[in-house]
Short mmCIF file of C-alpha atoms and ligand atoms in Angstrom, two decimals:
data_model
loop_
_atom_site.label_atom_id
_atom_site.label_comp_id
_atom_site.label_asym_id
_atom_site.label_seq_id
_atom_site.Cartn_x
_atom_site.Cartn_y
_atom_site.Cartn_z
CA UNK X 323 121.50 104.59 97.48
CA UNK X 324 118.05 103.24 98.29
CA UNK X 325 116.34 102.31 95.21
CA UNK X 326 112.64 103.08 94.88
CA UNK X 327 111.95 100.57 92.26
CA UNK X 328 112.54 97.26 90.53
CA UNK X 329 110.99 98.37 87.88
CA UNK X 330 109.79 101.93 86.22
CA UNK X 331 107.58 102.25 83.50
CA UNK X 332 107.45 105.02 81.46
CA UNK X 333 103.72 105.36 79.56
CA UNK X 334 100.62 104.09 80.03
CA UNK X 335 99.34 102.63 77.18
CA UNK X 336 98.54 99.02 76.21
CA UNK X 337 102.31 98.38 76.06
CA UNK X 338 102.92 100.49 79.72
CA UNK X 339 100.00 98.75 81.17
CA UNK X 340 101.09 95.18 80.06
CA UNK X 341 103.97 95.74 81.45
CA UNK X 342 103.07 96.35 84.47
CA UNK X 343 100.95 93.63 84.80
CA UNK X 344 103.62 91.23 83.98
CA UNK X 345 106.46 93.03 86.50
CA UNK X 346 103.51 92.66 89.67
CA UNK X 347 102.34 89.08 88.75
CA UNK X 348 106.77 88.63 89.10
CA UNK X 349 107.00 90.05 92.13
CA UNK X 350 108.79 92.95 91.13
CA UNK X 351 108.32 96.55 92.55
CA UNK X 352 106.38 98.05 89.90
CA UNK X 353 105.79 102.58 89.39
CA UNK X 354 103.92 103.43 86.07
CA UNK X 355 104.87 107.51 85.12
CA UNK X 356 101.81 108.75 82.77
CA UNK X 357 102.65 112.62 81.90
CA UNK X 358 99.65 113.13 79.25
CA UNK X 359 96.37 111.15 79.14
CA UNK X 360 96.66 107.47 81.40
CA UNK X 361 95.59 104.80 78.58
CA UNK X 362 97.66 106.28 75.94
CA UNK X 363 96.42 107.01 72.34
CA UNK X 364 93.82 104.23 72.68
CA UNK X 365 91.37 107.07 74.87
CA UNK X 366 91.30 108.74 71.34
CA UNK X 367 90.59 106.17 69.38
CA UNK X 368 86.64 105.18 68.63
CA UNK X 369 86.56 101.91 68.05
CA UNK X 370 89.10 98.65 68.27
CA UNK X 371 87.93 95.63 66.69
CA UNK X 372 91.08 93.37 65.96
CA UNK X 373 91.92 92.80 69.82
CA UNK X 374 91.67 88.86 69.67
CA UNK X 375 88.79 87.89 71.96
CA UNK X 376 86.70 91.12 72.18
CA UNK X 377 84.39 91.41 69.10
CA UNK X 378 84.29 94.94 69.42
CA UNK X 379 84.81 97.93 72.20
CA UNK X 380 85.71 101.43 72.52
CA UNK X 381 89.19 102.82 72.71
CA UNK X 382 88.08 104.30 75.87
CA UNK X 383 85.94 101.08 77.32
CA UNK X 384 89.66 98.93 76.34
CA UNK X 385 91.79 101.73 77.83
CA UNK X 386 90.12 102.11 81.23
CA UNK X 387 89.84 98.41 81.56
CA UNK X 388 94.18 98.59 81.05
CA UNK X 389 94.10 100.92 83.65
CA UNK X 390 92.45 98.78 86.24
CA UNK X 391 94.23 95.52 85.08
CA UNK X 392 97.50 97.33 84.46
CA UNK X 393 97.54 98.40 88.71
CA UNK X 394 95.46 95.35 89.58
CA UNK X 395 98.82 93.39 91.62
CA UNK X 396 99.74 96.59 92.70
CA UNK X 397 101.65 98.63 90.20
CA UNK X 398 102.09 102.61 92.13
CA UNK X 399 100.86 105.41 90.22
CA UNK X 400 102.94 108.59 89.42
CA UNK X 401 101.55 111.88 86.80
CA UNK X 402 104.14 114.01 85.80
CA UNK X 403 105.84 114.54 82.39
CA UNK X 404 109.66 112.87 82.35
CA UNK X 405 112.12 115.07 81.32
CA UNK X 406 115.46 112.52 81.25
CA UNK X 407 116.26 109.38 82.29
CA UNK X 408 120.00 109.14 83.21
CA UNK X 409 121.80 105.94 83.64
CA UNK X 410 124.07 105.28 86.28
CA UNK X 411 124.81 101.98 85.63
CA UNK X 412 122.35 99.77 88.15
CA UNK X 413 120.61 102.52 89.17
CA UNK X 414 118.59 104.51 86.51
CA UNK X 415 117.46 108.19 87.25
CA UNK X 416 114.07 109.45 85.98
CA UNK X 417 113.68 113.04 86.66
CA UNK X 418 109.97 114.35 86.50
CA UNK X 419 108.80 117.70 85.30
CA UNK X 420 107.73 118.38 88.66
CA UNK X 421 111.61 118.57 90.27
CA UNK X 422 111.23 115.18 91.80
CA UNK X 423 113.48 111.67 90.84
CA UNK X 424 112.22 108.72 90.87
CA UNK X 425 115.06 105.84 91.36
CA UNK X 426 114.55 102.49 89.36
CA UNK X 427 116.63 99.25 88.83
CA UNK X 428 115.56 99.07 85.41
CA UNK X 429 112.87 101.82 82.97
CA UNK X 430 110.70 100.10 80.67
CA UNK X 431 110.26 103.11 78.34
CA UNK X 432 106.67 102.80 76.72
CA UNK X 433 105.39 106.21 75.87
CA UNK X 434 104.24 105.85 72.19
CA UNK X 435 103.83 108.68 69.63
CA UNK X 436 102.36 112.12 69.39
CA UNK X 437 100.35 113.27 66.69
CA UNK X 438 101.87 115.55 63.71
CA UNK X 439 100.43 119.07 64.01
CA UNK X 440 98.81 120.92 61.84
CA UNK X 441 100.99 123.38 60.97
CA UNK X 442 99.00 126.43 59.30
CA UNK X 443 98.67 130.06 60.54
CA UNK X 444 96.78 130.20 63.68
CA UNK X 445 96.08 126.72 63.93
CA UNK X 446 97.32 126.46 67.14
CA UNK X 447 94.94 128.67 68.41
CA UNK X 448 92.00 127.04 67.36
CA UNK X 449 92.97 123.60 68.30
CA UNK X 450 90.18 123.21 70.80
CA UNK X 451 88.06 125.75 68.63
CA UNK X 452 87.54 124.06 65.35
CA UNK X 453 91.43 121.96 64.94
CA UNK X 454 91.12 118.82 66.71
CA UNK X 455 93.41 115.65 67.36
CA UNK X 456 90.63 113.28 68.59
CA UNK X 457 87.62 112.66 66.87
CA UNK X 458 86.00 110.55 69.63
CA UNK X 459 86.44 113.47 71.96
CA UNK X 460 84.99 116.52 69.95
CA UNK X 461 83.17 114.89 66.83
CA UNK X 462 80.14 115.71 68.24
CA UNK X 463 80.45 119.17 68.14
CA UNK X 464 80.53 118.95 64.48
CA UNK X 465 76.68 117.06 64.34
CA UNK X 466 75.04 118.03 60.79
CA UNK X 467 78.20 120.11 59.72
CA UNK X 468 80.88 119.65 57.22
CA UNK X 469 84.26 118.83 58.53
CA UNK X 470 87.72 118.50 57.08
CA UNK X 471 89.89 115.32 58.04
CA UNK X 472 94.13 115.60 56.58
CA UNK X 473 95.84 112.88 56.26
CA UNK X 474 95.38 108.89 54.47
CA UNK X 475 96.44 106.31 57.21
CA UNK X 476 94.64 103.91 59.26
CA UNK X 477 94.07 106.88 61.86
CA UNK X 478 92.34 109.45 59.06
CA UNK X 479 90.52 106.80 57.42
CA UNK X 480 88.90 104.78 60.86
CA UNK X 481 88.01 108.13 62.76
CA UNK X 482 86.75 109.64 59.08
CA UNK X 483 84.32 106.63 59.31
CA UNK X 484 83.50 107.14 62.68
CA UNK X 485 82.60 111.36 61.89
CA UNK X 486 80.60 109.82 59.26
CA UNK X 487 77.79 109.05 62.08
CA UNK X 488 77.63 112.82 63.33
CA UNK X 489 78.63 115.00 60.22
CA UNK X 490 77.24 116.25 56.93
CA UNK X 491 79.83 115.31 55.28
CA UNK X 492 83.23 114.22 55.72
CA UNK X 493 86.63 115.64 53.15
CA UNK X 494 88.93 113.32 53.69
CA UNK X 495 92.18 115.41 52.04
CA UNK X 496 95.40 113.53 50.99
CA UNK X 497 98.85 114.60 49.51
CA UNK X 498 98.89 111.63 47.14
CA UNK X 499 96.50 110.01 44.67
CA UNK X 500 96.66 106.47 47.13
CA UNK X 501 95.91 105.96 50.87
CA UNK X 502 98.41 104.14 53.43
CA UNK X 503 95.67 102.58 55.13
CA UNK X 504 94.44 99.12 55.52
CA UNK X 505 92.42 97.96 52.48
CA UNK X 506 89.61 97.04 54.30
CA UNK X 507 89.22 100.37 55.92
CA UNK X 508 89.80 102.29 52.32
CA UNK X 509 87.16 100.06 50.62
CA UNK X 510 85.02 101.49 53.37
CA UNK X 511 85.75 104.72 53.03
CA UNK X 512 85.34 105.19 49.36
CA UNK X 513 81.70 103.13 49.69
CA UNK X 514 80.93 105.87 52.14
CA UNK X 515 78.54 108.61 50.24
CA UNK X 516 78.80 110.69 53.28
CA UNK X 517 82.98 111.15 52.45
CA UNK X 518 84.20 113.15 50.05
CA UNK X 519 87.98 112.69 49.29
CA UNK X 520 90.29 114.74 47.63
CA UNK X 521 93.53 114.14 46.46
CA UNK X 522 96.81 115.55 45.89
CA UNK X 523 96.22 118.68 48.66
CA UNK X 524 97.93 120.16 50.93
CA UNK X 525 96.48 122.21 53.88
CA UNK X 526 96.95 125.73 53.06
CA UNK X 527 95.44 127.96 55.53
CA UNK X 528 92.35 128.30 57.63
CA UNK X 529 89.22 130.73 56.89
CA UNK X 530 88.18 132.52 59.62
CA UNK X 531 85.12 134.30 60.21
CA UNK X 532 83.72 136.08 63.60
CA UNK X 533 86.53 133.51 65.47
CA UNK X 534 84.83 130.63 64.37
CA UNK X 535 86.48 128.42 60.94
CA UNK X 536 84.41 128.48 58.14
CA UNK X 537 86.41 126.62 55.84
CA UNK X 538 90.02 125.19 55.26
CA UNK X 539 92.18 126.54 52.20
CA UNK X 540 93.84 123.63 50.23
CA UNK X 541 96.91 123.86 47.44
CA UNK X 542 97.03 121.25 44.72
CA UNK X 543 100.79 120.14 45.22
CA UNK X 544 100.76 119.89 41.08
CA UNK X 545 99.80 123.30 40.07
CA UNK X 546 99.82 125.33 42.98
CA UNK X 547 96.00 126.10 43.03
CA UNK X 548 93.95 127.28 46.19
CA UNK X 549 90.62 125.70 46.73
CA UNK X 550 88.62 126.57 49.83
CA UNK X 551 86.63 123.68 51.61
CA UNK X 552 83.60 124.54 53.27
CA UNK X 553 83.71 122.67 56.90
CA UNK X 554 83.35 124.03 60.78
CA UNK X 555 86.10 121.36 62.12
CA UNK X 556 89.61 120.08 60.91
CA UNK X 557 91.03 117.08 62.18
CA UNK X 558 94.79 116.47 61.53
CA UNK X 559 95.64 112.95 61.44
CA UNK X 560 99.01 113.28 59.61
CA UNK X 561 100.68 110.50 61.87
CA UNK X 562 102.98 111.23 64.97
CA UNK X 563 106.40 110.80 65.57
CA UNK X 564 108.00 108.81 68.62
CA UNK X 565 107.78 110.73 72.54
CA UNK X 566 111.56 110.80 73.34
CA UNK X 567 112.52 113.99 73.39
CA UNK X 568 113.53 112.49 77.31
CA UNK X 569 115.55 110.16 76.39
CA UNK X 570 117.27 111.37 73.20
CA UNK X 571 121.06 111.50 74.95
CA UNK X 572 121.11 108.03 75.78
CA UNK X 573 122.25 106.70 72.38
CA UNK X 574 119.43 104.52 71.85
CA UNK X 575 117.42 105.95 69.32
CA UNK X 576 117.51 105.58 65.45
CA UNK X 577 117.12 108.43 63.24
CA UNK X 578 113.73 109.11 62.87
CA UNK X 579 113.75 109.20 66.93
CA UNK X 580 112.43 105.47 67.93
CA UNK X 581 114.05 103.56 70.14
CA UNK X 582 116.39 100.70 69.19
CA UNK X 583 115.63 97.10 70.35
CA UNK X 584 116.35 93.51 70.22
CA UNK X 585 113.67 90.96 70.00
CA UNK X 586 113.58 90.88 73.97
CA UNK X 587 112.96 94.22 74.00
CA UNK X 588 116.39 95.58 74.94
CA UNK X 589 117.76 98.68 74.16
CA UNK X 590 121.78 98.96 73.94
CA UNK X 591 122.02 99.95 78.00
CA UNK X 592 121.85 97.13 80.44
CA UNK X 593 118.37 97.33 82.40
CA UNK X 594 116.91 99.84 79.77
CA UNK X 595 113.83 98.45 77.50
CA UNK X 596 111.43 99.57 75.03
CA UNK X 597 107.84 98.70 74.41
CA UNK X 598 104.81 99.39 72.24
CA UNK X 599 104.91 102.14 69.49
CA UNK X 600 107.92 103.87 70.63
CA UNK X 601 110.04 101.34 69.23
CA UNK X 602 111.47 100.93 65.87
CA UNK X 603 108.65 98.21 64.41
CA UNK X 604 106.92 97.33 61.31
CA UNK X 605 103.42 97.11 62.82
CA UNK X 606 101.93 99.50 65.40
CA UNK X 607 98.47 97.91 67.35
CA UNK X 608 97.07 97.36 70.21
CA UNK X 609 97.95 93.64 70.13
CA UNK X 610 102.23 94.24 69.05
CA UNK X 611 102.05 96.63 71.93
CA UNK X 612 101.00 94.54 74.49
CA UNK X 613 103.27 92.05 72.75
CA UNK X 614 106.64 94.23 73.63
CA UNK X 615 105.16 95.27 77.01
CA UNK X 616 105.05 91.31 78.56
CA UNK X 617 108.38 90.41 76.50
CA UNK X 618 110.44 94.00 78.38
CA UNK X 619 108.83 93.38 81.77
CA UNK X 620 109.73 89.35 81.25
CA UNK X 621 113.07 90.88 80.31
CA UNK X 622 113.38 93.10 82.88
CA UNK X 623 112.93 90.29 85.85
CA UNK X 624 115.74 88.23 84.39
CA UNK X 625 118.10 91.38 84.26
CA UNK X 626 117.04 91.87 87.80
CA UNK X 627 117.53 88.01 88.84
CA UNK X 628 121.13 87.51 87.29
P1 NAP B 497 100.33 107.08 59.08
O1 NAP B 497 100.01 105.68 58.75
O2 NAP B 497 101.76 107.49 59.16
O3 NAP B 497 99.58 108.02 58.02
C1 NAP B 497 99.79 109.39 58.01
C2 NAP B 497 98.99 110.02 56.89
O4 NAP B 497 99.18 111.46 56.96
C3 NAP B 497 99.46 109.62 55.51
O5 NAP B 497 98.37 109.61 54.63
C4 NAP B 497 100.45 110.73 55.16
O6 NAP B 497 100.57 110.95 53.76
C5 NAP B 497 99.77 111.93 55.76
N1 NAP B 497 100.69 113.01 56.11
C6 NAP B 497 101.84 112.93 56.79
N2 NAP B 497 102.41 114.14 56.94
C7 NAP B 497 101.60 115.01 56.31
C8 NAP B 497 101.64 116.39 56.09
N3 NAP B 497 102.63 117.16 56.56
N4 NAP B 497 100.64 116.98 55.41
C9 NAP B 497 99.61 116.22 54.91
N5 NAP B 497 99.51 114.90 55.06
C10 NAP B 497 100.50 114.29 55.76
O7 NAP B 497 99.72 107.53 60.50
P2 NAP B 497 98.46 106.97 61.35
O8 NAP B 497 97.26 106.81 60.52
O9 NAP B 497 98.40 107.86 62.54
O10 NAP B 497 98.92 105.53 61.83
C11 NAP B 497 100.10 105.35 62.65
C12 NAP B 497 100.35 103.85 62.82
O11 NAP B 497 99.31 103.27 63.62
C13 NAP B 497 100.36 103.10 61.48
O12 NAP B 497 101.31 102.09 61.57
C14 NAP B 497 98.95 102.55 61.41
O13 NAP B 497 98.83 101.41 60.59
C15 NAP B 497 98.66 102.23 62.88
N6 NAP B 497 97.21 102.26 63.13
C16 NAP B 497 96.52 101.11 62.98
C17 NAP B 497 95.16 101.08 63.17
C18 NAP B 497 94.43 99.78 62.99
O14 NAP B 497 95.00 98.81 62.54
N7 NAP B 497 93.16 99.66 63.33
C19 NAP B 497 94.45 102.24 63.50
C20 NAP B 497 95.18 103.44 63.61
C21 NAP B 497 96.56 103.44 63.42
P3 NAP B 497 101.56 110.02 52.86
O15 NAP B 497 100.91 108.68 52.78
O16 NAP B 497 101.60 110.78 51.59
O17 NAP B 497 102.88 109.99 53.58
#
C-alpha cells in the first residue's frame, strides 16, 4: 500500500502545531487533521500570560501565530472531523467524517478537550442566544449587562476577569464553598467589585422571556432552594472531558477517557502517540502542551528510523 504520510497529526492546538513543526524541521512527511476550530482551545481563550518569553498576548494573536509556524516547513493541511483511527500494524488508518482515509506511518493524536455542557432545559437552544462557551468570542454582546459564569477553575475564574471589562456585573456560581483555580487568579477575582460569587449552586434552569434569557435559576445543593439570578448571558465553564470518542477501541485510554502515555509520549501501540491535553497529565497549559507535542513528533522519527 502506498502510504500518504510519515506522520499524521490529529489536532491543532499548541501540542498539534508543535508537532508538526518538529516532524518538518526532521524531514518527515507531515498532514495536520483539524475537525473543529484550527488553534485549538487557545482561539477561546482571552489572554495567555505564562508562555515563557511573551509578556503577554491573546489566545487568538498566540494561536494564529501556531498556525503559521506549525505549517511553516511544510506541514499539509486537512479539515474534517476523524471518526477512527485503525491500526494495521505499520500502516495506521484515519478515516475522516467526510468518507475519505488518510494513510499514515505513525498518528500523533493531539486533539485536547471539549467543554462540559450546560445541561439545563433548552440550553441547547440558546447556546449562541444567551449560553456561551467562549467569552472572548461573544462577551461583548453582554456590554453593561449582568451575566452568569458556572463553574470555579482556572477557565471560569480568567474569562470571569476578562467579562469584568464589558459587563455590569459578573456571578461567578460554584458547587462548593472553594475554587480549583490558581491562587493568583482567585485573589483576583474576589478583589474584583464588579464579581459577585456565589457558592454552593447548582444551575437549575433558565428564565426565559420573549426568546431572550432574563435570568438563570440556581438550587442551593444544601437545602434545595431556588434563587433566580438576574443576567442576559451564561457562560458554562464546568471543564471538558478528553476528544476521543475516535479512538476509544484502540485500548489506549484510561477511564476517564485520556489517553495513556509514557514519558516519550507513547501510547501502548507501536507508532501511536499522544500529545497536549488529551493525555492523562497533572498539568494542562500551553507550555506542557507544546512540551508533549516536540517529545511525540521526536518520538515518532525514531519509530520511523529503526
Ligand atoms: P476545571 O479545572 O476542571 O474546573 C471545572 C470547574 O467547573 C470546577 O469549579 C468544577 O467544580 C465545576 N464543575 C464541573 N462540573 C460541574 C457541573 N456539572 N456543574 C457545576 N459546576 C461544575 O476546568 P477548567 O477551568 O476548564 O480547566 C481545565 C484545565 O486547564 C485545568 O487543568 C486548568 O488548570 C487548566 N487551565 C489553566 C489555565 C492557566 O493556567 N492560565 C487557564 C485555563 C485552564 P468542582 O471544583 O466542585 O469540581
Amino acid at each position: 500500500m502506498d502510504v500518504q504520510y510519515d506522520v499524521v497529526i490529529i489536532g491543532s492546538g499548541p501540542a498539534g502545531l508543535t508537532a508538526a513543526i518538529y516532524a518538518t524541521r526532521a524531514n518527515l512527511s507531515t498532514v495536520i487533521i483539524e475537525g473543529d476550530t484550527p488553534g485549538g482551545k487557545l482561539t477561546k481563550t482571552y489572554e495567555i500570560e505564562n508562555y515563557p518569553g511573551i509578556d503577554k498576548i491573546s489566545g487568538v494573536d498566540l494561536a494564529m501565530q501556531m498556525m503559521e509556524h506549525g505549517q511553516k516547513f511544510g506541514a499539509a493541511m486537512e479539515f474534517a472531523p476523524v471518526t477512527a483511527v485503525e491500526d494495521q500494524g505499520e500502516v495506521k488508518l484515519v478515516h475522516l467524517a467526510d468518507g475519505r482515509t488518510i494513510t499514515g506511518r505513525t498518528v500523533i493524536v493531539a486533539t485536547g478537550t471539549k467543554e462540559r455542557e450546560l445541561q439545563v432545559d433548552r440550553a441547547q437552544e440558546f447556546t449562541g442566544r444567551g449560553v456561551s462557551y467562549c467569552a472572548v468570542c461573544d462577551g461583548s454582546f453582554y456590554k453593561g449587562k449582568k451575566v452568569a459564569v458556572i463553574g470555579g477553575g482556572n477557565s471560569a475564574l480568567e474569562e470571569s476577569l476578562y467579562l469584568t471589562q464589558l459587563v455590569e456585573l459578573v456571578n461567578i456560581i460554584i458547587r462548593r464553598d472553594v475554587f480549583r483555580a490558581d491562587a493568583t487568579v482567585v485573589d483576583k477575582v474576589k478583589a474584583n467589585p464588579k464579581i459577585n460569587i456565589i457558592t454552593k449552586h447548582l444551575p437549575e434552569s433558565l428564565v426565559i422571556e420573549d426568546g431572550k434569557i432574563r435570568g438563570l435559576v440556581i438550587k442551593d445543593v444544601e437545602t434545595g432552594e431556588l434563587t433566580t439570578v438576574d443576567c442576559e448571558g451564561v457562560f458554562p465553564y464546568m471543564g471538558a472531558d478528553p476528544a476521543t470518542g475516535f479512538v476509544k477501541d484502540l485500548g489506549i485510554l484510561d477511564k476517564n477517557g485520556y489517553i495513556i502515555v509514557n514519558k516519550d509520549m507513547e501510547t501502548s501501540i507501536p507508532g501511536i502517540y499522544g500529545a497536549g491535553d488529551v493525555t492523562v497529565k497533572d498539568l494542562r497549559q500551553v507550555v506542557t502542551a507544546t512540551n508533549d507535542g516536540a517529545i511525540a513528533a521526536n518520538s515518532a522519527s525514531r519509530y520511523l528510523n529503526k
